[in-house]
CSV table of C-alpha atoms in Angstrom, one decimal:
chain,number,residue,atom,x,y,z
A,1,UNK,CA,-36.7,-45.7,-7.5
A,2,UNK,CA,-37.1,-44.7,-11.0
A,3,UNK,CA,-39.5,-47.3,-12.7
A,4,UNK,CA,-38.4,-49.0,-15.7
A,5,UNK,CA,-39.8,-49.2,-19.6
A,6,UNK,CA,-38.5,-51.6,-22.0
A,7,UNK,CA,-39.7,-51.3,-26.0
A,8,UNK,CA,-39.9,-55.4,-26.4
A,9,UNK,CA,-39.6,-57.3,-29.3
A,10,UNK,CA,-38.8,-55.1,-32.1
A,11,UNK,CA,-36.1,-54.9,-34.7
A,12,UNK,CA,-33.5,-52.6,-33.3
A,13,UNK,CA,-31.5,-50.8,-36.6
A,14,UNK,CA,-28.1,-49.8,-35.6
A,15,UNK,CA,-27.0,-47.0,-38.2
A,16,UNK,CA,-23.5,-47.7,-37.2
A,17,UNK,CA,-23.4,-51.3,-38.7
A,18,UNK,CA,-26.6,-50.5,-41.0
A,19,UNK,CA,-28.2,-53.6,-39.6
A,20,UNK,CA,-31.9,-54.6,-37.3
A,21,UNK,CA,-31.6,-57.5,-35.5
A,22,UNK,CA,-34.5,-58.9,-33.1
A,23,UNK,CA,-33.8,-57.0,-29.6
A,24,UNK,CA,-35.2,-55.1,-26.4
A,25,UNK,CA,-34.6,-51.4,-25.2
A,26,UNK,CA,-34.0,-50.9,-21.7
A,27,UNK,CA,-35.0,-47.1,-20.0
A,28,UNK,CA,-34.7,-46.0,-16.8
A,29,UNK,CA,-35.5,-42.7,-16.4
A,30,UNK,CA,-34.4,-40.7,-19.5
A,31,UNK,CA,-31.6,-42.9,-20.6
A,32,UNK,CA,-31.0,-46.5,-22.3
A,33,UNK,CA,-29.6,-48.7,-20.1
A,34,UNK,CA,-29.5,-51.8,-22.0
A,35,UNK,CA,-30.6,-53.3,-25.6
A,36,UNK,CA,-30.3,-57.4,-25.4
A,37,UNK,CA,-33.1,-60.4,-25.7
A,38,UNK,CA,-35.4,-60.7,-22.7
A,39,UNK,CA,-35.2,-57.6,-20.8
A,40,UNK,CA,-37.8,-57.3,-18.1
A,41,UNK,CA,-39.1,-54.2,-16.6
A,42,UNK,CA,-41.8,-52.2,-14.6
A,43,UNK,CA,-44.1,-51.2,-17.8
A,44,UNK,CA,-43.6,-52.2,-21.9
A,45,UNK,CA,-44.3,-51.3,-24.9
A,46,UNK,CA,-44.9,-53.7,-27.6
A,47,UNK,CA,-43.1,-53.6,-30.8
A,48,UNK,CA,-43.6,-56.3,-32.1
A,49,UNK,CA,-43.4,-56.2,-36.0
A,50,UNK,CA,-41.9,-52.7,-35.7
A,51,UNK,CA,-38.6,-51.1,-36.7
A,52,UNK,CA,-36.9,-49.8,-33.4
A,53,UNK,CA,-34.8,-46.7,-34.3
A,54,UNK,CA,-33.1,-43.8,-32.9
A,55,UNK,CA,-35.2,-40.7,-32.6
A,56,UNK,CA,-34.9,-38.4,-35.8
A,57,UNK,CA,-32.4,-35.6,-36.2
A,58,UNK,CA,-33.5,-32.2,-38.2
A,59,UNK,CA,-30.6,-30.1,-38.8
A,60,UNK,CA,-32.5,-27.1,-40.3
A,61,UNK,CA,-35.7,-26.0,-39.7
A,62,UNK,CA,-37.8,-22.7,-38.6
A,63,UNK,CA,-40.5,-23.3,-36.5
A,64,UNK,CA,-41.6,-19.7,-36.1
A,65,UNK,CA,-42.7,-19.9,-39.9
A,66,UNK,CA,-45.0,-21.6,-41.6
A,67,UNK,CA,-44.2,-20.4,-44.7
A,68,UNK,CA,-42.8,-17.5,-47.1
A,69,UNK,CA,-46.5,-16.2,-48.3
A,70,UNK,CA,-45.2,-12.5,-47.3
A,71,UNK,CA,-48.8,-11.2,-47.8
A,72,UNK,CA,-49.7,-13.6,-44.9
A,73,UNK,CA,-46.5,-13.0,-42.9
A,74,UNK,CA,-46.9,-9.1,-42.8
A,75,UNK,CA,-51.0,-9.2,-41.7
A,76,UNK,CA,-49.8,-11.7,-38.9
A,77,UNK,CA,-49.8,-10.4,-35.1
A,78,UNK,CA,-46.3,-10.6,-33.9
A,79,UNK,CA,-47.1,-12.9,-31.0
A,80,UNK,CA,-49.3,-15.4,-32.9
A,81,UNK,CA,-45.9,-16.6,-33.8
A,82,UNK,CA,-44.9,-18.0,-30.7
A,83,UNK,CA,-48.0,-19.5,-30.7
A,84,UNK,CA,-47.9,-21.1,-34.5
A,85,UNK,CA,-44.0,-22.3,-33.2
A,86,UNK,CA,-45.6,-24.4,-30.5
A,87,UNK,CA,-47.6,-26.3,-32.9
A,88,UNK,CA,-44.8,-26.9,-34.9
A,89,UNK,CA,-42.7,-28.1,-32.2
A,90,UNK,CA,-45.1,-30.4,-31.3
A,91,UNK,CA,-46.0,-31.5,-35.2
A,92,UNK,CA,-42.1,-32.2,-35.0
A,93,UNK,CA,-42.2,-34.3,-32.4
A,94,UNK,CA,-44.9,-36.6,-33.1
A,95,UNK,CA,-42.9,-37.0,-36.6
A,96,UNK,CA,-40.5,-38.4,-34.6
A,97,UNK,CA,-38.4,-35.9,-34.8
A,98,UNK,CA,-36.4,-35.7,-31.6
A,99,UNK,CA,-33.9,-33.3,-32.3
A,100,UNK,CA,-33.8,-29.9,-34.5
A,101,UNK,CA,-31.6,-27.3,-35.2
A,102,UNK,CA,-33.7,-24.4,-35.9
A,103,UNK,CA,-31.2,-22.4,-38.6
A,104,UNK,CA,-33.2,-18.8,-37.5
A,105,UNK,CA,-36.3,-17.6,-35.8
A,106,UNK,CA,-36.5,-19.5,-32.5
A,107,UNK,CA,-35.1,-17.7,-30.4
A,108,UNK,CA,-34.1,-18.1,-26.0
A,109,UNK,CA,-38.0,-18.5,-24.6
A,110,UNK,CA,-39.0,-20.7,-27.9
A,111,UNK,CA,-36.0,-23.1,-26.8
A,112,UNK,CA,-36.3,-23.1,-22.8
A,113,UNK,CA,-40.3,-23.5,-23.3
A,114,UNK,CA,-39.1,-26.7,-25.0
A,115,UNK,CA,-36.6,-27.9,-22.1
A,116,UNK,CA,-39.1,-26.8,-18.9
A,117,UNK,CA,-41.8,-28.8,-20.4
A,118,UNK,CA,-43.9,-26.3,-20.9
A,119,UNK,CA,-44.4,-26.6,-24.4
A,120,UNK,CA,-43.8,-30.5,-26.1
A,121,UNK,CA,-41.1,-30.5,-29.1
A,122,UNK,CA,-37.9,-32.1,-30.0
A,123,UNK,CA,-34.5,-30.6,-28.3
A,124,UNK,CA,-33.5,-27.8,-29.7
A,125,UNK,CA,-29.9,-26.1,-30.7
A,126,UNK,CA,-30.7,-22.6,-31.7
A,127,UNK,CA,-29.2,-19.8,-34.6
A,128,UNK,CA,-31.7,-17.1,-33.5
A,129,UNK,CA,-30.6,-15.0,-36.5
A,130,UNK,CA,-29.0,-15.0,-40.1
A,131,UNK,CA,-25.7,-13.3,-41.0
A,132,UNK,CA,-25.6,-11.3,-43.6
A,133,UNK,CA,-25.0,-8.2,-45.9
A,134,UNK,CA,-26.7,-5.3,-46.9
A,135,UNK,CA,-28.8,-6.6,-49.9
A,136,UNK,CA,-27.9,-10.5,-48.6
A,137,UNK,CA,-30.3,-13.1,-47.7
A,138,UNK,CA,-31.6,-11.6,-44.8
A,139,UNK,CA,-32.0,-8.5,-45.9
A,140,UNK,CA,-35.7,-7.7,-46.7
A,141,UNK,CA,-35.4,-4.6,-48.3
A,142,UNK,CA,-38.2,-4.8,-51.4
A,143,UNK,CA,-38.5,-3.0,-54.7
A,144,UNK,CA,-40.7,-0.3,-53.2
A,145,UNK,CA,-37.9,0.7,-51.2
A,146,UNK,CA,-39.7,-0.3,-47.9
A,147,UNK,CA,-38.0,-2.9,-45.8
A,148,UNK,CA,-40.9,-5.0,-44.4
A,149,UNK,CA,-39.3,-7.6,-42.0
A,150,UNK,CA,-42.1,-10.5,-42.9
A,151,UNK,CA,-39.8,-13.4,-42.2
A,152,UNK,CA,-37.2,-12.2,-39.4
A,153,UNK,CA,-38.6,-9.4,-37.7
A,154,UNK,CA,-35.9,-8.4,-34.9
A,155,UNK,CA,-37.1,-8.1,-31.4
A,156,UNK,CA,-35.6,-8.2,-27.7
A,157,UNK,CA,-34.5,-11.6,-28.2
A,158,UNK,CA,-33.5,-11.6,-31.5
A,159,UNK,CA,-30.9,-8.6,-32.6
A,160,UNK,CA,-30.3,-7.5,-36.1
A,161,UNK,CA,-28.4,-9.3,-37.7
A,162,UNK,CA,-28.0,-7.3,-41.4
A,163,UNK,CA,-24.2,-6.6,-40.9
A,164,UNK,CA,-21.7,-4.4,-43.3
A,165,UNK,CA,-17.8,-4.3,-42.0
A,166,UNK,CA,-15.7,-6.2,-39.4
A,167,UNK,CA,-17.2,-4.3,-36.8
A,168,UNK,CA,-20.7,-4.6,-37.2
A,169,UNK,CA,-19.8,-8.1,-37.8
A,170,UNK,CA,-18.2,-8.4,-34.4
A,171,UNK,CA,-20.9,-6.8,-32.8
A,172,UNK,CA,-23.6,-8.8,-34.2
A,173,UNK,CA,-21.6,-12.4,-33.4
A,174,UNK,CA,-21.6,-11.4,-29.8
A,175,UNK,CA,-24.9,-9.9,-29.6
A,176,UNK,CA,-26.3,-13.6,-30.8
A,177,UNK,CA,-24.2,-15.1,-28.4
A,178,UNK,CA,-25.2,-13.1,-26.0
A,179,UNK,CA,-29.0,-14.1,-26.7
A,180,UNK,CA,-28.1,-17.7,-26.3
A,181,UNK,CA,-27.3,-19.1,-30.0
A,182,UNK,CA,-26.0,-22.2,-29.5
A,183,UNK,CA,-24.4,-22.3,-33.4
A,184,UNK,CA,-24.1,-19.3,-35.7
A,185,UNK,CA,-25.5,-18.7,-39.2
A,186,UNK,CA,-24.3,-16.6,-42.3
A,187,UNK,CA,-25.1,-16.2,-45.2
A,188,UNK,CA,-22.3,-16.2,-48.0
A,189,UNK,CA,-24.6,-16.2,-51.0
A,190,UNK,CA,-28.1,-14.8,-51.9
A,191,UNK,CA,-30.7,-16.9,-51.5
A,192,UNK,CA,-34.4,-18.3,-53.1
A,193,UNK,CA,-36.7,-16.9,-50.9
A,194,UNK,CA,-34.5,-13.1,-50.2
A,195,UNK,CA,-36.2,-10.2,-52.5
A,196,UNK,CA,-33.7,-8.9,-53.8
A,197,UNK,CA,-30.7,-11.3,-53.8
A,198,UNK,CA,-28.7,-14.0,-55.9
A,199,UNK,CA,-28.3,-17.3,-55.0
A,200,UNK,CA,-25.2,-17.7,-57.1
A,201,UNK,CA,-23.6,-14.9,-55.8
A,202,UNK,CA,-20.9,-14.7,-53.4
A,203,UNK,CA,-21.5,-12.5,-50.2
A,204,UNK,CA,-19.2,-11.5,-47.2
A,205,UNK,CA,-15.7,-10.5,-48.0
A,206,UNK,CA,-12.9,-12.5,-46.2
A,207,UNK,CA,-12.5,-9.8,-43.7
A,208,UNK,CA,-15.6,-10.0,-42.2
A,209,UNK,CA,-15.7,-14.1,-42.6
A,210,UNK,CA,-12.5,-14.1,-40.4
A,211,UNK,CA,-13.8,-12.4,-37.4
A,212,UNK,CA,-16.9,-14.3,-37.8
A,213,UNK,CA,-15.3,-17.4,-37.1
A,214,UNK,CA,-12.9,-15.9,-35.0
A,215,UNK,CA,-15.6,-14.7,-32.2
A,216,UNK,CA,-17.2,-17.9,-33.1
A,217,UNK,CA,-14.0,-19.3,-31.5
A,218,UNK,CA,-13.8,-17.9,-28.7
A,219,UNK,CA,-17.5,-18.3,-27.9
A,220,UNK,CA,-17.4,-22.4,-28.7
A,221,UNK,CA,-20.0,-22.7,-31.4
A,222,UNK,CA,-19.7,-23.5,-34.5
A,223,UNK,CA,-21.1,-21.6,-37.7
A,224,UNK,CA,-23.4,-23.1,-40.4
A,225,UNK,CA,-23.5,-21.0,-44.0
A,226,UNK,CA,-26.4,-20.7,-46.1
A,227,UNK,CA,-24.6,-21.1,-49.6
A,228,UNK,CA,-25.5,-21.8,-52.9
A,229,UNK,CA,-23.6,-20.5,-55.6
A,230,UNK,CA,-20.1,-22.6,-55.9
A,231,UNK,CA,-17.9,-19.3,-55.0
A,232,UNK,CA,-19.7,-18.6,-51.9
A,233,UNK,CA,-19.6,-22.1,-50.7
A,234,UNK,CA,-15.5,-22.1,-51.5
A,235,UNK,CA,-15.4,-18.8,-49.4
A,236,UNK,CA,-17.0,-20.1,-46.3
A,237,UNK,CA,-15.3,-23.6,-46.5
A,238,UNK,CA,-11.9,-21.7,-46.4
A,239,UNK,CA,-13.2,-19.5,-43.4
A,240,UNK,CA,-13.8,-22.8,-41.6
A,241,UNK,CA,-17.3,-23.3,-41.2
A,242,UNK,CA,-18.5,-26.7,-40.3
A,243,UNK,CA,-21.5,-27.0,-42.4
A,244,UNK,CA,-22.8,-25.7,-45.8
A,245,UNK,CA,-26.7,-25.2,-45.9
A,246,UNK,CA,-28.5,-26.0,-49.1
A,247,UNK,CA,-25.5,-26.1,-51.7
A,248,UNK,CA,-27.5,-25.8,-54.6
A,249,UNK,CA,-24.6,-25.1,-57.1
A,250,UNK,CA,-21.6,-27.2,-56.3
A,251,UNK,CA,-18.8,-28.2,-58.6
A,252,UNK,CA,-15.8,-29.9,-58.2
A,253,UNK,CA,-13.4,-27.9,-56.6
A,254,UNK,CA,-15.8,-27.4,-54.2
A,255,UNK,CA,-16.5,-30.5,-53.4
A,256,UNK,CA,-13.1,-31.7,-53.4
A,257,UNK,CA,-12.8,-28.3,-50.5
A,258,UNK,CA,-15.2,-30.4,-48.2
A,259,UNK,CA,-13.8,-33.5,-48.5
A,260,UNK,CA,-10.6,-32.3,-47.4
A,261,UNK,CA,-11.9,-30.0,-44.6
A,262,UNK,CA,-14.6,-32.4,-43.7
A,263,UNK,CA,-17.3,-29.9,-44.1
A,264,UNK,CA,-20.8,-30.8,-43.5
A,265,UNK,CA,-23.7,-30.6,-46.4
A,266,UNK,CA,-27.1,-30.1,-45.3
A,267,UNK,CA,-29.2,-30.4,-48.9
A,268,UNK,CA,-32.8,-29.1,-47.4
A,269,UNK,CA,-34.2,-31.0,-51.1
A,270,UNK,CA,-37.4,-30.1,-49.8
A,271,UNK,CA,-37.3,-26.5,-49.8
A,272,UNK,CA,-37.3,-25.6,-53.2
A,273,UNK,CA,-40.1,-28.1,-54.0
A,274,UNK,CA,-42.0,-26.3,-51.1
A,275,UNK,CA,-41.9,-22.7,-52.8
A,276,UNK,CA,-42.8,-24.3,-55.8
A,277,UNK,CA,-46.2,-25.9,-54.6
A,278,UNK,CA,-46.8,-22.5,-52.7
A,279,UNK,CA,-46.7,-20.5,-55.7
A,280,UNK,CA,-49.3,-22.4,-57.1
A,281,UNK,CA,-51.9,-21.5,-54.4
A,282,UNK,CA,-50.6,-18.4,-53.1
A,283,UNK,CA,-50.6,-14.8,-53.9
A,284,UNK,CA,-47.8,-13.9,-51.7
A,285,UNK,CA,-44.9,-15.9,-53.4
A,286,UNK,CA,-43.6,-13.6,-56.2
A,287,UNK,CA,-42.6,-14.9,-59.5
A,288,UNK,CA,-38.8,-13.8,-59.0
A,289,UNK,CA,-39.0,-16.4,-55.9
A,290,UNK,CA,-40.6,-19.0,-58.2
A,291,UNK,CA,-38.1,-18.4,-60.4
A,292,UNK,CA,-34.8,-18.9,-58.6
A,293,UNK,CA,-36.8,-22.1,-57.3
A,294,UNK,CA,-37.7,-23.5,-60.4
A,295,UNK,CA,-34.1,-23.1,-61.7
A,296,UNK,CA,-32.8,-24.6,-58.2
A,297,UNK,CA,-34.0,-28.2,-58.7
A,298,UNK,CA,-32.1,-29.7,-61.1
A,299,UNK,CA,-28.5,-28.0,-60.2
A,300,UNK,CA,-29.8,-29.1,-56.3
A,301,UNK,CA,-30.1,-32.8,-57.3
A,302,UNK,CA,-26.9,-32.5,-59.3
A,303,UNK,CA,-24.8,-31.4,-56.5
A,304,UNK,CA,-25.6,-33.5,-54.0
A,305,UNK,CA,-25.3,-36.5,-56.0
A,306,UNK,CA,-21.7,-35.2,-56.8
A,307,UNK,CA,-20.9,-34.6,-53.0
A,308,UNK,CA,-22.4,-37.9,-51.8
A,309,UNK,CA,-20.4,-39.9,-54.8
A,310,UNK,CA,-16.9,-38.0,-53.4
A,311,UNK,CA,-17.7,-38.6,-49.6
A,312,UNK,CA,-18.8,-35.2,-48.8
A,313,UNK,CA,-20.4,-36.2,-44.7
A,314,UNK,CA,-24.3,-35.4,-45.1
A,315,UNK,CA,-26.8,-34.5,-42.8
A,316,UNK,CA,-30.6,-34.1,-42.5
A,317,UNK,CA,-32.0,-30.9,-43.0
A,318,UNK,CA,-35.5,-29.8,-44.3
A,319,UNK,CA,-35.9,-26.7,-44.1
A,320,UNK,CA,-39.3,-26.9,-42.6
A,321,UNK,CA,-41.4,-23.8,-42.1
A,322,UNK,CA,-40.3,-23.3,-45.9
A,323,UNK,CA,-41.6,-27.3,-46.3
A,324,UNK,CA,-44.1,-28.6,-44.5
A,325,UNK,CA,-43.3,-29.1,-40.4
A,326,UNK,CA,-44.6,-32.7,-39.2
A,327,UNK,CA,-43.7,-33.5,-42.8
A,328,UNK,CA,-40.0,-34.2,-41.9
A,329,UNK,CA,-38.9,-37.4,-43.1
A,330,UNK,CA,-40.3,-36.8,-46.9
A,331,UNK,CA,-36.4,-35.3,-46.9
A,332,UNK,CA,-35.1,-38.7,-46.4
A,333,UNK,CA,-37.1,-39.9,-49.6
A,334,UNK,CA,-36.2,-37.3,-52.1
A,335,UNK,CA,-32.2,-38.2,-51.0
A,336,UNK,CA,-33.0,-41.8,-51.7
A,337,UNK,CA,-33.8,-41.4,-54.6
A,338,UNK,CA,-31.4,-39.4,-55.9
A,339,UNK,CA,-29.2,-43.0,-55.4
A,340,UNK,CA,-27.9,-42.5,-52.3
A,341,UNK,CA,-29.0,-45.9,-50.4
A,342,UNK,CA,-32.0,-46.4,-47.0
A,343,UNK,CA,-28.8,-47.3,-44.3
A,344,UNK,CA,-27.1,-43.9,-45.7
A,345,UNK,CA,-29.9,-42.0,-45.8
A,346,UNK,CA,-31.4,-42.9,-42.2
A,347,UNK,CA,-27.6,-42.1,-41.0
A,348,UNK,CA,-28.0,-39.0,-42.5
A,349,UNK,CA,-31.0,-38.2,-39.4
A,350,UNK,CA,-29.8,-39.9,-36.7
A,351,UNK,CA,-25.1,-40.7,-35.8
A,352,UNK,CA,-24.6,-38.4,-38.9
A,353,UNK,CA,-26.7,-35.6,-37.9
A,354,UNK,CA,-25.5,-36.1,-34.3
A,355,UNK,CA,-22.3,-35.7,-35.2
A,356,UNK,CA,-22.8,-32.8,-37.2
A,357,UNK,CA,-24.2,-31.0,-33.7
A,358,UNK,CA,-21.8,-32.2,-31.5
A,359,UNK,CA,-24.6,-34.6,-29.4
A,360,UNK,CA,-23.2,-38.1,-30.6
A,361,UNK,CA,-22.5,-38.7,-27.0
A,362,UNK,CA,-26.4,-38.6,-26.3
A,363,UNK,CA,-28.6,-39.6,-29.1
A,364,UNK,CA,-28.3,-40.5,-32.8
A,365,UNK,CA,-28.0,-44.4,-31.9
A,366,UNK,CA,-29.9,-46.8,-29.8
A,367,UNK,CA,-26.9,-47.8,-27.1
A,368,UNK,CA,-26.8,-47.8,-23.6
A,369,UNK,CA,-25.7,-44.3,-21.6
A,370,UNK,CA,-27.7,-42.8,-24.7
A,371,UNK,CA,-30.7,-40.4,-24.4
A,372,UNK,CA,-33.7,-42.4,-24.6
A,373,UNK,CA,-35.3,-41.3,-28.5
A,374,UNK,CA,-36.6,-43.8,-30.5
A,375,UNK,CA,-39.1,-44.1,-32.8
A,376,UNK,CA,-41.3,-47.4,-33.9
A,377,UNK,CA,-41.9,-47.5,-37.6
A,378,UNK,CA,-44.2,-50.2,-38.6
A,379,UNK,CA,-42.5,-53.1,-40.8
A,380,UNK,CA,-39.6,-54.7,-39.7
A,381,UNK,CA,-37.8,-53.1,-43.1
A,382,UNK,CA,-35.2,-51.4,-43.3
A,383,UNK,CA,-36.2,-48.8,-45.9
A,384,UNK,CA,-37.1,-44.9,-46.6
A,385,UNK,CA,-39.8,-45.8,-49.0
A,386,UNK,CA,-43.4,-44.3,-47.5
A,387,UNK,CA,-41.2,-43.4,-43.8
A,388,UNK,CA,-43.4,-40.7,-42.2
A,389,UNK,CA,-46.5,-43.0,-42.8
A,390,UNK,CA,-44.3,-45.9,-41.2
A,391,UNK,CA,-44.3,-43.4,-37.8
A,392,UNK,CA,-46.6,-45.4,-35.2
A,393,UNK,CA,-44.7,-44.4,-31.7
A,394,UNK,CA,-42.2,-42.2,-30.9
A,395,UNK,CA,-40.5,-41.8,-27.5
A,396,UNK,CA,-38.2,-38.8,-26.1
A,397,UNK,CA,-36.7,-38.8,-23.0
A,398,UNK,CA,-37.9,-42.1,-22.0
A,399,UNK,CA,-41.6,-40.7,-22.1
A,400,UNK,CA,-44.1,-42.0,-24.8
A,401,UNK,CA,-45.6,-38.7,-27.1
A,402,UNK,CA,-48.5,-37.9,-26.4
């Protein structure tokens, strides 16, 4: 018989209601089987004085980088990567992070070293690879006219993924598929940290967006866009992705796009904040990068206040290995205060970002049937305000982190 662990006497926060009341958690095995006053089992935990709540939910990160210093990137040994991603898995985790969508990097082994155990991080859903055109975001073609792949270099178990044309499209879809993405990524603008590419800029033409998501059809994922600048945003909402990554330069037609279509907006705040403080200490972060950064921050803020005030869904994202990995939940703070409030913020990581993946049936809420990922915050508040220092135990699966 499976023994049984109950987290006792804490305030349990249901995101659904936006409340914490005094309760237990009930686990068997990896699943909640109860939450009520006075549940008994084999072992406890004590959480008394702590903030029970369902285990975080990253929507975009990287955890095969650490950061965009290409200087560093090029003089690294392929394979130390691997390595540097299992310390940020596990940084993750004890963030309590228990769920990530890595947006391009990780690729098959990086997620099944995950599931076997043999490695400690959060469940993963996996991109592999970024869509995109010649000269796009994931192009790394540089002024020298050398094409140094520093941040994505291809290998068995991550194809190319530069593409030109419905065909090479087509090809590259399945090819991803084939190497186990569980969602796909394009890019329909230029982005900060790309050499030689716009983030206002529309990229992709409609052709190529339309066999996207029609292999992304047949194949049962769903496709998340990179997309900053307002036209390329419009173009992938009408293709019919499901979430737009970043968003820096919304306006209202846009906007009013996602509300109708209920498309997702993943903000990643952090990101351009992250470039910024690497500038400053880094000789690998060119000034062209600083400066699409530096003019990203204010039109960032902008838009998402405008999508949050018209009901646009949101979902956490960081961005981490651009930001800081273990450094998670500083995301949640810079949305706050941009005036969106602590209950719609901490939805944002946990039955918002569930829904946005397609897991709400397992986690994002503490309920019984769920997957057993929680996190004790100390303080019985019910606030954003100093959250990753708050992190005192975090629980996936029904087993404590080590």
């Amino acid at each position: 018989m499976t023994n049984r662990l109950v987290v006792r006497g804490g305030h349990v926060f249901d995101p659904v209601g936006g409340t914490a009341a005094p309760a237990d958690v009930l686990i068997e095995g990896d699943r909640i089987i109860d939450v009520g006053i006075d549940l008994d089992a084999d072992t406890a935990v004590d959480a008394t004085d702590h903030l029970v709540v369902p285990g975080f939910i990253d929507t975009h990160v990287h955890v095969m980088l650490d950061d965009v210093d290409t200087m560093r990137l090029i003089q690294t040994p392929f394979s130390l990567r691997f390595f540097q991603a299992a310390r940020n898995l596990q940084l993750t985790l004890r963030a309590g992070i228990t769920t990530v969508r890595d947006a391009a990097g990780a690729d098959l082994g990086v997620k099944q070293a995950v599931t076997t155990g043999l490695v400690d991080g959060p469940d993963m859903q996996i991109a592999i690879g970024m869509l995109s055109q010649t000269g796009g975001h994931a192009d790394e073609w540089l002024p020298s006219g050398e094409c140094v792949h520093a941040l994505w270099p291809p290998h068995p178990g991550r194809p190319p993924t530069v593409v030109d044309g419905v065909d090479e499209m087509r090809r590259a879809v399945r090819e991803l598929v084939r190497a186990g993405a569980d969602v796909l990524k394009v890019a329909t603008t230029g982005g900060v940290i790309s050499p030689r590419s716009d983030p206002r800029r529309a990229q992709l033409c409609d052709e190529e967006l339309a066999v996207l998501m029609s292999e992304a059809r047949a194949a049962h994922v769903h496709v998340m866009a990179h997309a900053q600048g307002a036209q390329g945003v419009k173009n992938a909402i009408r293709a019919g992705v499901r979430s737009i990554e970043h968003g820096v330069y919304l306006d209202d037609e846009a906007v009013d796009m996602m509300v109708q279509n209920r498309t997702w907006l993943v903000p990643t705040l952090s990101a351009p904040h992250a470039i910024l403080r690497q500038s400053e200490t880094s000789g690998g972060i060119p000034e062209n990068m600083r400066q699409k950064a530096i003019a990203a921050i204010e039109a960032h803020e902008a838009s998402v206040r405008l999508a949050h005030s018209a009901g646009v869904p949101i979902a956490m994202g960081t961005d981490a290995g651009i930001s800081r990995h273990g450094e998670n939940l500083r995301e949640l703070e810079l949305m706050h205060r941009l005036g969106i409030s602590a209950v719609d913020t901490l939805r944002a990581a946990m039955t918002s970002a569930a829904d946005l993946l397609d897991i709400a049936s397992d986690v994002g809420e503490l309920a019984p049937g769920k997957l057993a990922n929680m996190v004790l915050l100390a303080g019985s508040e019910v606030s954003v305000e100093g959250l990753p220092e708050r992190v005192r135990t975090v629980i996936r699966r029904g087993v404590k982190v080590r």
